[in-house]
Amino acid sequence: MHAAQLLSRPPSRIELHLTTDQADKRAAKIARRIEANIVRRGWVVGESLGSESALQERYCVSRSVLREAVRLVEHHQVARMRRGPNGGLIVCEPDAGPAARAIVIYLEYLGINLDDLLNARLVLEPLAASLAAEHIDEAGIDRLRAVLRAEAQWQPGMPALRDEFHVALAEQSKNPVLQLFIEIVMRLTRRSVRQSRTASPDEAIEAVDQMHHDHSEVVAAVTAGDAARAKTLTERHVEAVTAWLQKYHRRHSAHGPARARRRAPRLDAEAPRGKLAEVLAATIGDDIAASGWQIGAVFGTESALLERYRVSRAVLREAVRLLEYHSVARMRRGPGGGLVVTRPQAQASIDTIALYLQYRHPTREDLRCVRDAIEIDNVARVVKRRSEPDVAAFLDTRRATDHVGAAGADVRLAAVEEFRFHVGLAQLAGNALLDLFLRIIVELFRRQWSSSGQPVPDWSDVVAVEHAHRKILDAIGDGDDSLARYRIRRHLDAAASWWF
């Protein structure tokens, strides 16, 4: 069996891949086959994959199954079914919207806290700033300065600034993985900002002025190509934003949790602007989160939802299919039925993001630098938590077990152990957002390896990796933060061929 196939198996203790009933459905499998075919063919935007009847014949499915598969493909914005003469399933250019929204809904279910969100920003945004200073061009300078001009023109009474700066800065990093991850953390930040309140208009003006000053300094450093200064200034700015949000988020929370306040149903401002079913699915997901995400509760009957959201039955049912795909809710028929809130699973969101990033063609270096930043932060966090029972148990178990011996002579099993080790550390670090980002990178690796036919490492590599794992765990157990960081960096460099 190929190592990539082994990596797709869920380990007994460390969750690499989650499966759901929806993922086993025929339509979902056909959707994945269609998407894999598009990737193999080079993602040629505008290419027709064939008419509906031709696709039915090719995949040996009924019209209803094919149409449900096409809905999922359209949800991923991989292709669109065009009706009429010269119609067919047409390959399209995706955007990050569905991927980012899927992750945001899942993370809101997990209840990611403000500290973890801001920690993720502190890991990712300084890296983006330093890369932007290395890759900036005239168009990028114009883009960043345009954002600064918009900030400078803001006055009290005008609509709140959307804070485009951080996404615009991430774009200049020319790293599609980093760009998407920062877009996700900024979506989550904007939600936190909406739950925060300043005490007075003067405080709001002061906050905007300080933000503009910080952004201007970062742009100056990036424009000058000073990567070190750009990184340092961004770290200081994110820390200041952290302090501000923590202060005013707490003040707001003292007046009661946001989810307790009832609000009229509305279509989400950040929902997709395409199909109405996409908009509705995003809005229902938000409303389920706002109501407290009560697993097993009936969110509403079909008739009640039709009245509440004022859409057609066809639009509602298509939206429900998308919610079922992401395990947000499931429609239960019969007496006592309705839209039942379910426990979301990560794999559908991971698949959506990995597919989008495949279109963006991240390089090995793009993946490596983001992975390294996350992993180094994970190790530092695990050092701080080393006395907690679950961390201590992990350290004792890993150091007491001979994983090389357990793998026998099969280096492919050793490759699975390599990823168990890293995903295990990510889970112990306790930041669900960075844990999820690392799992996305692992999924990208798996897809890249399965399509490239890359040879597996030899046995000497296996022994060296196991030795590196033990050395890292020893440093963590000793509470030696700097040595643990050093050893994880050395290990990531040495094991690059295992990943990429």
Coordinates of C-alpha atoms in Angstrom, one line a residue:
M1 CA 0.0 0.0 0.0
H2 CA 1.2 3.5 -0.8
A3 CA 2.3 5.8 2.1
A4 CA -0.3 8.4 1.0
Q5 CA -3.1 5.8 1.4
L6 CA -1.8 4.9 4.8
L7 CA -1.9 8.6 5.8
S8 CA -5.6 8.7 4.9
R9 CA -6.4 6.2 7.6
P10 CA -7.6 7.7 10.9
P11 CA -5.0 6.8 13.7
S12 CA -6.4 5.3 16.8
R13 CA -5.6 8.3 19.1
I14 CA -4.7 11.3 16.9
E15 CA -7.4 12.5 14.6
L16 CA -6.0 13.1 11.0
H17 CA -9.2 12.5 9.0
L18 CA -12.8 12.6 10.2
T19 CA -15.5 10.7 8.4
T20 CA -19.2 11.4 8.3
D21 CA -22.3 9.7 7.0
Q22 CA -22.5 12.4 4.4
A23 CA -18.9 11.7 3.1
D24 CA -20.0 8.1 2.4
K25 CA -22.9 9.1 0.2
R26 CA -22.6 8.3 -3.4
A27 CA -23.0 12.0 -4.5
A28 CA -20.2 13.2 -2.3
K29 CA -17.9 10.5 -3.7
I30 CA -18.8 11.4 -7.3
A31 CA -18.2 15.1 -6.4
R32 CA -14.7 14.2 -5.2
R33 CA -14.0 12.2 -8.3
I34 CA -15.1 15.1 -10.5
E35 CA -12.9 17.5 -8.5
A36 CA -9.9 15.2 -8.6
N37 CA -10.3 15.0 -12.4
I38 CA -10.3 18.8 -12.7
V39 CA -7.1 19.0 -10.7
R40 CA -5.4 16.2 -12.8
R41 CA -6.4 18.1 -16.0
G42 CA -4.7 21.2 -14.8
W43 CA -7.8 23.2 -13.7
V44 CA -8.4 24.7 -17.1
V45 CA -11.0 27.5 -16.4
G46 CA -13.8 27.5 -19.0
E47 CA -13.2 23.9 -20.1
S48 CA -16.4 21.7 -20.4
L49 CA -16.3 18.4 -18.6
G50 CA -19.3 17.2 -20.6
S51 CA -23.1 17.4 -20.6
E52 CA -25.3 16.1 -17.8
S53 CA -26.1 12.9 -19.8
A54 CA -22.4 12.3 -20.6
L55 CA -21.4 12.7 -17.0
Q56 CA -24.2 10.3 -15.9
E57 CA -22.8 7.7 -18.3
R58 CA -19.2 8.3 -17.3
Y59 CA -19.8 8.0 -13.6
C60 CA -22.6 5.4 -13.9
V61 CA -25.1 7.3 -11.7
S62 CA -28.7 8.4 -11.8
R63 CA -29.6 12.0 -12.7
S64 CA -30.6 12.8 -9.1
V65 CA -27.2 11.5 -7.7
L66 CA -25.3 13.5 -10.4
R67 CA -27.2 16.7 -9.7
E68 CA -26.5 16.4 -6.0
A69 CA -22.8 15.9 -6.8
V70 CA -22.8 18.9 -9.0
R71 CA -24.3 21.0 -6.2
L72 CA -21.3 20.1 -4.0
V73 CA -18.9 20.9 -6.9
E74 CA -20.6 24.2 -7.4
H75 CA -20.5 24.8 -3.6
H76 CA -16.7 24.4 -3.8
Q77 CA -16.8 26.8 -6.8
V78 CA -14.8 24.2 -8.9
A79 CA -17.3 24.0 -11.8
R80 CA -20.8 25.3 -12.7
M81 CA -23.5 23.5 -14.7
R82 CA -24.5 25.6 -17.7
R83 CA -27.8 24.8 -19.3
G84 CA -28.8 25.0 -23.0
P85 CA -26.9 24.7 -26.2
N86 CA -23.1 24.3 -25.7
G87 CA -23.8 23.7 -22.0
G88 CA -22.3 21.2 -19.6
L89 CA -20.3 21.2 -16.4
I90 CA -17.9 24.2 -16.9
V91 CA -14.7 24.5 -14.9
C92 CA -14.6 27.9 -13.1
E93 CA -12.1 29.9 -11.1
P94 CA -12.8 29.5 -7.3
D95 CA -12.5 32.1 -4.6
A96 CA -11.8 31.6 -0.9
G97 CA -15.3 32.4 0.2
P98 CA -16.8 28.8 0.7
A99 CA -13.6 27.6 2.3
A100 CA -13.3 30.5 4.7
R101 CA -17.0 30.4 5.7
A102 CA -16.8 26.6 6.3
I103 CA -13.9 27.0 8.7
V104 CA -15.5 30.0 10.5
I105 CA -18.7 28.0 11.2
Y106 CA -16.7 25.0 12.4
L107 CA -14.5 27.1 14.7
E108 CA -17.5 29.0 16.1
Y109 CA -19.0 25.6 17.1
L110 CA -15.7 24.7 18.8
G111 CA -16.0 28.0 20.7
I112 CA -12.5 29.3 19.8
N113 CA -11.6 32.0 22.3
L114 CA -10.2 35.4 21.7
D115 CA -6.8 34.5 23.1
D116 CA -6.4 31.6 20.6
L117 CA -7.5 33.8 17.7
L118 CA -5.1 36.6 18.6
N119 CA -2.3 34.0 19.2
A120 CA -2.9 32.7 15.6
R121 CA -2.6 36.3 14.3
L122 CA 0.7 36.8 16.1
V123 CA 2.0 33.6 14.5
L124 CA 0.9 34.4 11.0
E125 CA 0.8 38.1 10.4
P126 CA 4.4 39.0 11.2
L127 CA 5.5 36.3 8.8
A128 CA 3.3 37.8 6.1
A129 CA 4.8 41.2 6.7
S130 CA 8.4 40.0 6.4
L131 CA 7.5 38.1 3.2
A132 CA 5.7 41.1 1.8
A133 CA 8.9 43.2 2.3
E134 CA 10.8 40.6 0.3
H135 CA 8.2 40.4 -2.5
I136 CA 6.7 43.9 -2.7
D137 CA 6.3 45.5 -6.2
E138 CA 4.9 48.8 -7.5
A139 CA 1.3 47.4 -7.7
G140 CA 1.6 46.1 -4.1
I141 CA 2.8 49.5 -2.8
D142 CA -0.2 51.2 -4.6
R143 CA -2.6 48.7 -3.0
L144 CA -1.3 49.2 0.5
R145 CA -1.2 53.0 0.2
A146 CA -4.8 53.0 -1.1
V147 CA -5.9 51.2 2.1
L148 CA -4.1 53.8 4.1
R149 CA -5.8 56.6 2.3
A150 CA -9.2 55.1 3.0
E151 CA -8.3 54.8 6.7
A152 CA -7.2 58.5 6.8
Q153 CA -10.5 59.6 5.4
W154 CA -12.6 57.9 8.0
Q155 CA -14.7 60.2 10.3
P156 CA -17.0 59.5 13.2
G157 CA -20.5 58.8 11.8
M158 CA -19.2 57.0 8.7
P159 CA -19.6 53.2 8.4
A160 CA -17.1 51.3 10.4
L161 CA -13.8 50.5 8.7
R162 CA -13.6 46.8 7.6
D163 CA -9.9 46.7 8.3
E164 CA -8.7 45.6 4.9
F165 CA -5.1 46.3 5.7
H166 CA -4.1 42.9 7.1
V167 CA -5.6 40.9 4.2
A168 CA -4.0 43.4 1.7
L169 CA -0.7 42.9 3.5
A170 CA -1.0 39.1 3.3
E171 CA -1.7 39.3 -0.4
Q172 CA 1.8 41.0 -0.8
S173 CA 3.4 37.9 0.8
K174 CA 2.7 36.1 -2.4
N175 CA 2.0 33.0 -0.3
P176 CA -1.5 31.6 -1.0
V177 CA -1.6 29.5 2.1
L178 CA -0.7 32.4 4.4
Q179 CA -3.2 34.6 2.5
L180 CA -6.1 32.3 3.1
F181 CA -5.3 31.6 6.7
I182 CA -5.0 35.3 7.5
E183 CA -8.3 35.9 5.7
I184 CA -9.9 33.4 8.0
V185 CA -8.5 34.9 11.2
M186 CA -9.6 38.3 10.0
R187 CA -13.1 37.1 9.5
L188 CA -13.1 35.8 13.0
T189 CA -11.6 39.0 14.3
R190 CA -14.3 41.1 12.7
R191 CA -16.9 39.0 14.5
S192 CA -15.1 39.7 17.8
V193 CA -15.0 43.4 17.0
R194 CA -18.7 43.4 16.4
Q195 CA -19.1 42.0 19.9
S196 CA -17.0 44.7 21.4
R197 CA -17.9 48.3 22.3
T198 CA -15.7 51.3 23.1
A199 CA -16.9 53.5 26.0
S200 CA -17.1 56.7 23.9
P201 CA -16.7 58.2 20.4
D202 CA -13.4 59.7 21.6
E203 CA -12.0 56.2 22.3
A204 CA -13.1 55.1 18.8
I205 CA -11.3 58.0 17.2
E206 CA -8.2 57.3 19.2
A207 CA -8.3 53.6 18.3
V208 CA -8.6 54.4 14.6
D209 CA -5.8 57.0 14.7
Q210 CA -3.5 54.5 16.4
M211 CA -4.3 51.8 14.0
H212 CA -3.6 54.0 11.0
H213 CA -0.3 55.1 12.5
D214 CA 0.7 51.5 13.1
H215 CA -0.3 50.5 9.6
S216 CA 1.6 53.4 8.0
E217 CA 4.8 52.4 9.8
V218 CA 4.4 48.8 8.6
V219 CA 3.8 49.9 5.0
A220 CA 6.9 52.1 5.1
A221 CA 9.0 49.2 6.3
V222 CA 7.5 46.9 3.7
T223 CA 8.0 49.5 0.9
A224 CA 11.7 49.9 2.0
G225 CA 12.2 46.2 1.8
D226 CA 13.1 46.0 5.5
A227 CA 11.7 42.5 6.4
A228 CA 13.0 42.5 10.0
R229 CA 11.5 45.9 10.9
A230 CA 8.2 45.0 9.1
K231 CA 8.0 41.8 11.2
T232 CA 8.7 43.6 14.5
L233 CA 6.3 46.4 13.8
T234 CA 3.5 44.0 12.9
E235 CA 4.2 42.0 16.1
R236 CA 3.8 45.2 18.2
H237 CA 0.6 46.2 16.3
V238 CA -1.0 42.8 16.7
E239 CA -0.1 42.8 20.4
A240 CA -1.8 46.3 20.7
V241 CA -4.9 45.0 18.9
T242 CA -4.9 42.1 21.3
A243 CA -4.9 44.4 24.3
W244 CA -7.6 46.6 22.9
L245 CA -9.9 43.7 22.0
Q246 CA -9.4 42.0 25.3
K247 CA -10.3 45.2 27.1
Y248 CA -13.4 46.0 25.2
H249 CA -14.5 42.4 24.6
R250 CA -14.6 41.9 28.3
R251 CA -16.5 45.1 28.8
H252 CA -19.1 44.0 26.3
S253 CA -19.3 40.5 27.7
A254 CA -20.2 41.9 31.1
H255 CA -23.5 43.0 29.6
G256 CA -24.3 39.4 28.7
P257 CA -23.3 36.9 26.0
A258 CA -24.1 37.8 22.4
R259 CA -25.8 34.6 21.8
A260 CA -28.4 35.4 24.5
R261 CA -29.8 38.4 22.6
R262 CA -32.4 37.6 20.1
R263 CA -32.1 39.1 16.7
A264 CA -34.2 39.1 13.5
P265 CA -33.2 36.6 10.9
R266 CA -31.1 38.2 8.2
L267 CA -28.8 37.2 5.3
D268 CA -25.2 37.4 6.4
A269 CA -23.2 40.4 5.2
E270 CA -20.2 38.2 4.6
A271 CA -22.2 35.4 2.9
P272 CA -21.5 34.6 -0.8
R273 CA -23.0 36.9 -3.4
G274 CA -23.8 34.1 -5.8
K275 CA -26.5 31.5 -5.4
L276 CA -29.2 32.3 -2.8
A277 CA -28.9 28.8 -1.3
E278 CA -25.2 29.6 -0.5
V279 CA -26.3 32.8 1.2
L280 CA -29.0 31.0 3.1
A281 CA -26.8 28.2 4.3
A282 CA -24.2 30.6 5.7
T283 CA -27.0 32.6 7.4
I284 CA -28.6 29.6 9.0
G285 CA -25.2 28.4 10.2
D286 CA -24.6 31.8 11.9
D287 CA -28.1 31.7 13.5
I288 CA -27.5 28.2 14.8
A289 CA -24.2 29.4 16.4
A290 CA -25.9 32.5 17.8
S291 CA -28.6 30.3 19.4
G292 CA -26.0 28.3 21.3
W293 CA -25.5 25.3 19.0
Q294 CA -27.8 22.9 20.9
I295 CA -26.9 19.5 19.5
G296 CA -30.0 17.4 18.8
A297 CA -32.4 20.4 19.0
V298 CA -34.8 21.1 16.2
F299 CA -33.9 24.6 14.9
G300 CA -37.2 24.8 13.0
T301 CA -39.6 22.8 10.8
E302 CA -39.4 23.3 7.0
S303 CA -42.5 25.4 7.0
A304 CA -41.2 27.6 9.9
L305 CA -37.9 28.1 8.1
L306 CA -39.6 29.0 4.9
E307 CA -41.6 31.7 6.7
R308 CA -38.6 32.9 8.7
Y309 CA -36.1 33.3 5.9
R310 CA -38.7 34.1 3.1
V311 CA -37.2 31.9 0.4
S312 CA -38.6 29.2 -1.9
R313 CA -38.7 25.5 -0.9
A314 CA -36.2 24.7 -3.6
V315 CA -33.7 27.2 -2.2
L316 CA -34.2 26.0 1.4
R317 CA -33.6 22.4 0.4
E318 CA -30.5 23.2 -1.5
A319 CA -29.2 25.2 1.5
V320 CA -30.0 22.2 3.8
R321 CA -27.9 19.9 1.6
L322 CA -24.9 22.2 2.1
L323 CA -25.5 22.3 5.9
E324 CA -25.7 18.5 5.9
Y325 CA -22.4 18.3 3.9
H326 CA -20.6 20.3 6.7
S327 CA -22.5 18.4 9.4
V328 CA -24.0 21.7 10.7
A329 CA -27.6 20.4 10.6
R330 CA -29.7 17.6 9.1
M331 CA -33.3 17.6 8.0
R332 CA -35.4 15.0 9.8
R333 CA -38.7 14.0 8.2
G334 CA -41.9 12.9 9.9
P335 CA -43.6 13.8 13.2
G336 CA -41.3 15.8 15.5
G337 CA -39.0 16.5 12.5
G338 CA -37.3 19.6 11.2
L339 CA -33.8 20.9 10.9
V340 CA -31.9 19.2 13.6
V341 CA -28.6 20.7 14.9
T342 CA -25.7 18.3 14.5
R343 CA -22.1 18.1 15.7
P344 CA -19.9 19.7 12.9
Q345 CA -16.9 17.8 11.6
A346 CA -13.7 19.3 10.4
Q347 CA -13.0 17.1 7.4
A348 CA -15.5 18.7 5.0
S349 CA -13.9 22.1 5.8
I350 CA -10.4 20.8 5.4
D351 CA -11.3 19.2 2.1
T352 CA -12.9 22.5 0.9
I353 CA -9.8 24.6 1.8
A354 CA -7.3 22.0 0.5
L355 CA -9.1 21.9 -2.9
Y356 CA -9.1 25.7 -3.2
L357 CA -5.4 25.8 -2.3
Q358 CA -4.7 23.1 -5.0
Y359 CA -6.0 25.6 -7.5
R360 CA -3.6 28.3 -6.2
H361 CA -0.6 25.9 -6.6
P362 CA 1.3 26.7 -3.4
T363 CA 5.0 25.9 -3.7
R364 CA 6.9 23.7 -1.3
E365 CA 8.4 26.8 0.3
D366 CA 4.9 28.4 0.7
L367 CA 3.8 25.3 2.7
R368 CA 7.1 24.9 4.6
C369 CA 7.3 28.5 6.0
V370 CA 3.7 28.4 7.3
R371 CA 4.1 24.9 8.7
D372 CA 7.3 25.9 10.5
A373 CA 5.8 29.0 12.1
I374 CA 2.8 27.0 13.4
E375 CA 4.9 24.1 14.6
I376 CA 7.4 26.2 16.5
D377 CA 4.6 28.0 18.3
N378 CA 3.0 24.7 19.1
V379 CA 6.1 23.4 20.8
A380 CA 6.4 26.6 22.8
R381 CA 2.8 26.3 24.0
V382 CA 3.3 22.6 24.9
V383 CA 6.3 23.5 27.0
K384 CA 4.1 25.8 29.0
R385 CA 1.5 23.1 29.4
R386 CA 3.9 20.2 30.1
S387 CA 2.6 19.6 33.7
E388 CA -1.0 19.3 32.6
P389 CA -2.2 15.6 32.7
D390 CA -2.9 15.1 29.0
V391 CA 0.4 16.6 28.0
A392 CA 2.4 14.7 30.6
A393 CA 0.6 11.4 29.5
F394 CA 1.6 12.1 25.8
L395 CA 5.2 12.8 26.7
D396 CA 5.4 9.6 28.9
T397 CA 3.7 7.4 26.2
R398 CA 5.8 8.7 23.3
R399 CA 9.1 8.5 25.1
A400 CA 8.3 5.0 26.5
T401 CA 7.3 3.5 23.1
D402 CA 9.7 2.3 20.5
H403 CA 7.8 3.6 17.4
V404 CA 10.6 2.4 15.1
G405 CA 10.2 -1.1 16.4
A406 CA 6.4 -0.9 16.3
A407 CA 6.7 0.1 12.6
G408 CA 8.7 -3.0 11.9
A409 CA 10.5 -2.9 8.5
D410 CA 7.8 -0.8 6.9
V411 CA 9.0 2.7 6.5
R412 CA 5.5 3.7 5.3
L413 CA 4.1 3.1 8.7
A414 CA 6.9 5.2 10.1
A415 CA 5.7 8.0 7.9
V416 CA 2.3 7.8 9.6
E417 CA 4.1 8.0 13.0
E418 CA 5.8 11.2 11.8
F419 CA 2.5 12.9 11.2
R420 CA 0.9 11.5 14.3
F421 CA 3.7 13.1 16.3
H422 CA 3.2 16.6 14.7
V423 CA -0.6 16.6 14.8
G424 CA -0.4 15.3 18.4
L425 CA 1.7 18.2 19.4
A426 CA -0.7 20.6 17.7
Q427 CA -3.7 19.2 19.6
L428 CA -1.8 19.4 22.9
A429 CA -0.8 23.0 22.2
G430 CA -4.5 23.8 22.7
N431 CA -5.1 26.3 19.9
A432 CA -7.9 24.8 17.7
L433 CA -7.3 27.3 14.9
L434 CA -3.6 26.5 14.5
D435 CA -4.3 22.8 14.9
L436 CA -6.8 23.0 12.0
F437 CA -4.4 25.0 9.9
L438 CA -1.7 22.4 10.4
R439 CA -4.1 19.6 9.4
I440 CA -4.9 21.5 6.2
I441 CA -1.2 21.5 5.4
V442 CA -1.0 17.8 6.2
E443 CA -4.0 17.2 3.8
L444 CA -2.2 19.2 1.1
F445 CA 0.9 17.1 1.6
R446 CA -1.2 13.9 1.3
R447 CA -2.8 15.0 -2.0
Q448 CA 0.5 16.1 -3.4
W449 CA 2.3 12.9 -2.4
S450 CA -0.5 10.7 -3.8
S451 CA -0.4 12.4 -7.2
S452 CA 3.4 12.7 -7.5
G453 CA 4.5 9.1 -6.9
Q454 CA 7.2 10.4 -4.6
P455 CA 9.3 7.5 -3.1
V456 CA 9.1 6.8 0.6
P457 CA 12.1 7.6 2.8
D458 CA 14.7 4.9 3.6
W459 CA 15.2 3.1 6.9
S460 CA 18.1 5.4 8.0
D461 CA 15.7 8.4 7.7
V462 CA 13.2 6.6 9.9
V463 CA 15.7 6.0 12.7
A464 CA 16.8 9.7 12.4
V465 CA 13.3 11.0 12.7
E466 CA 12.4 8.8 15.7
H467 CA 15.6 10.1 17.4
A468 CA 14.6 13.7 16.7
H469 CA 11.1 13.1 18.1
R470 CA 12.7 11.8 21.4
K471 CA 15.1 14.8 21.6
I472 CA 12.2 17.2 21.1
L473 CA 10.1 15.5 23.8
D474 CA 13.1 15.5 26.2
A475 CA 13.4 19.3 25.8
I476 CA 9.7 19.8 26.3
G477 CA 9.7 17.5 29.4
D478 CA 12.6 19.5 30.9
G479 CA 10.8 22.8 30.3
D480 CA 13.7 24.0 28.1
D481 CA 11.7 26.3 25.7
S482 CA 14.7 27.5 23.6
L483 CA 16.2 24.0 23.1
A484 CA 12.8 22.6 22.2
R485 CA 12.4 25.3 19.5
Y486 CA 15.9 24.7 18.2
R487 CA 15.3 20.9 18.0
I488 CA 11.9 21.3 16.2
R489 CA 13.4 23.7 13.7
R490 CA 16.3 21.3 13.0
H491 CA 13.9 18.4 12.7
L492 CA 11.6 20.2 10.3
D493 CA 14.5 21.1 8.1
A494 CA 15.9 17.5 8.1
A495 CA 12.5 15.9 7.5
A496 CA 11.5 18.2 4.6
S497 CA 11.5 15.3 2.2
W498 CA 8.9 13.4 4.3
W499 CA 6.5 16.3 3.9
F500 CA 7.3 17.8 0.5

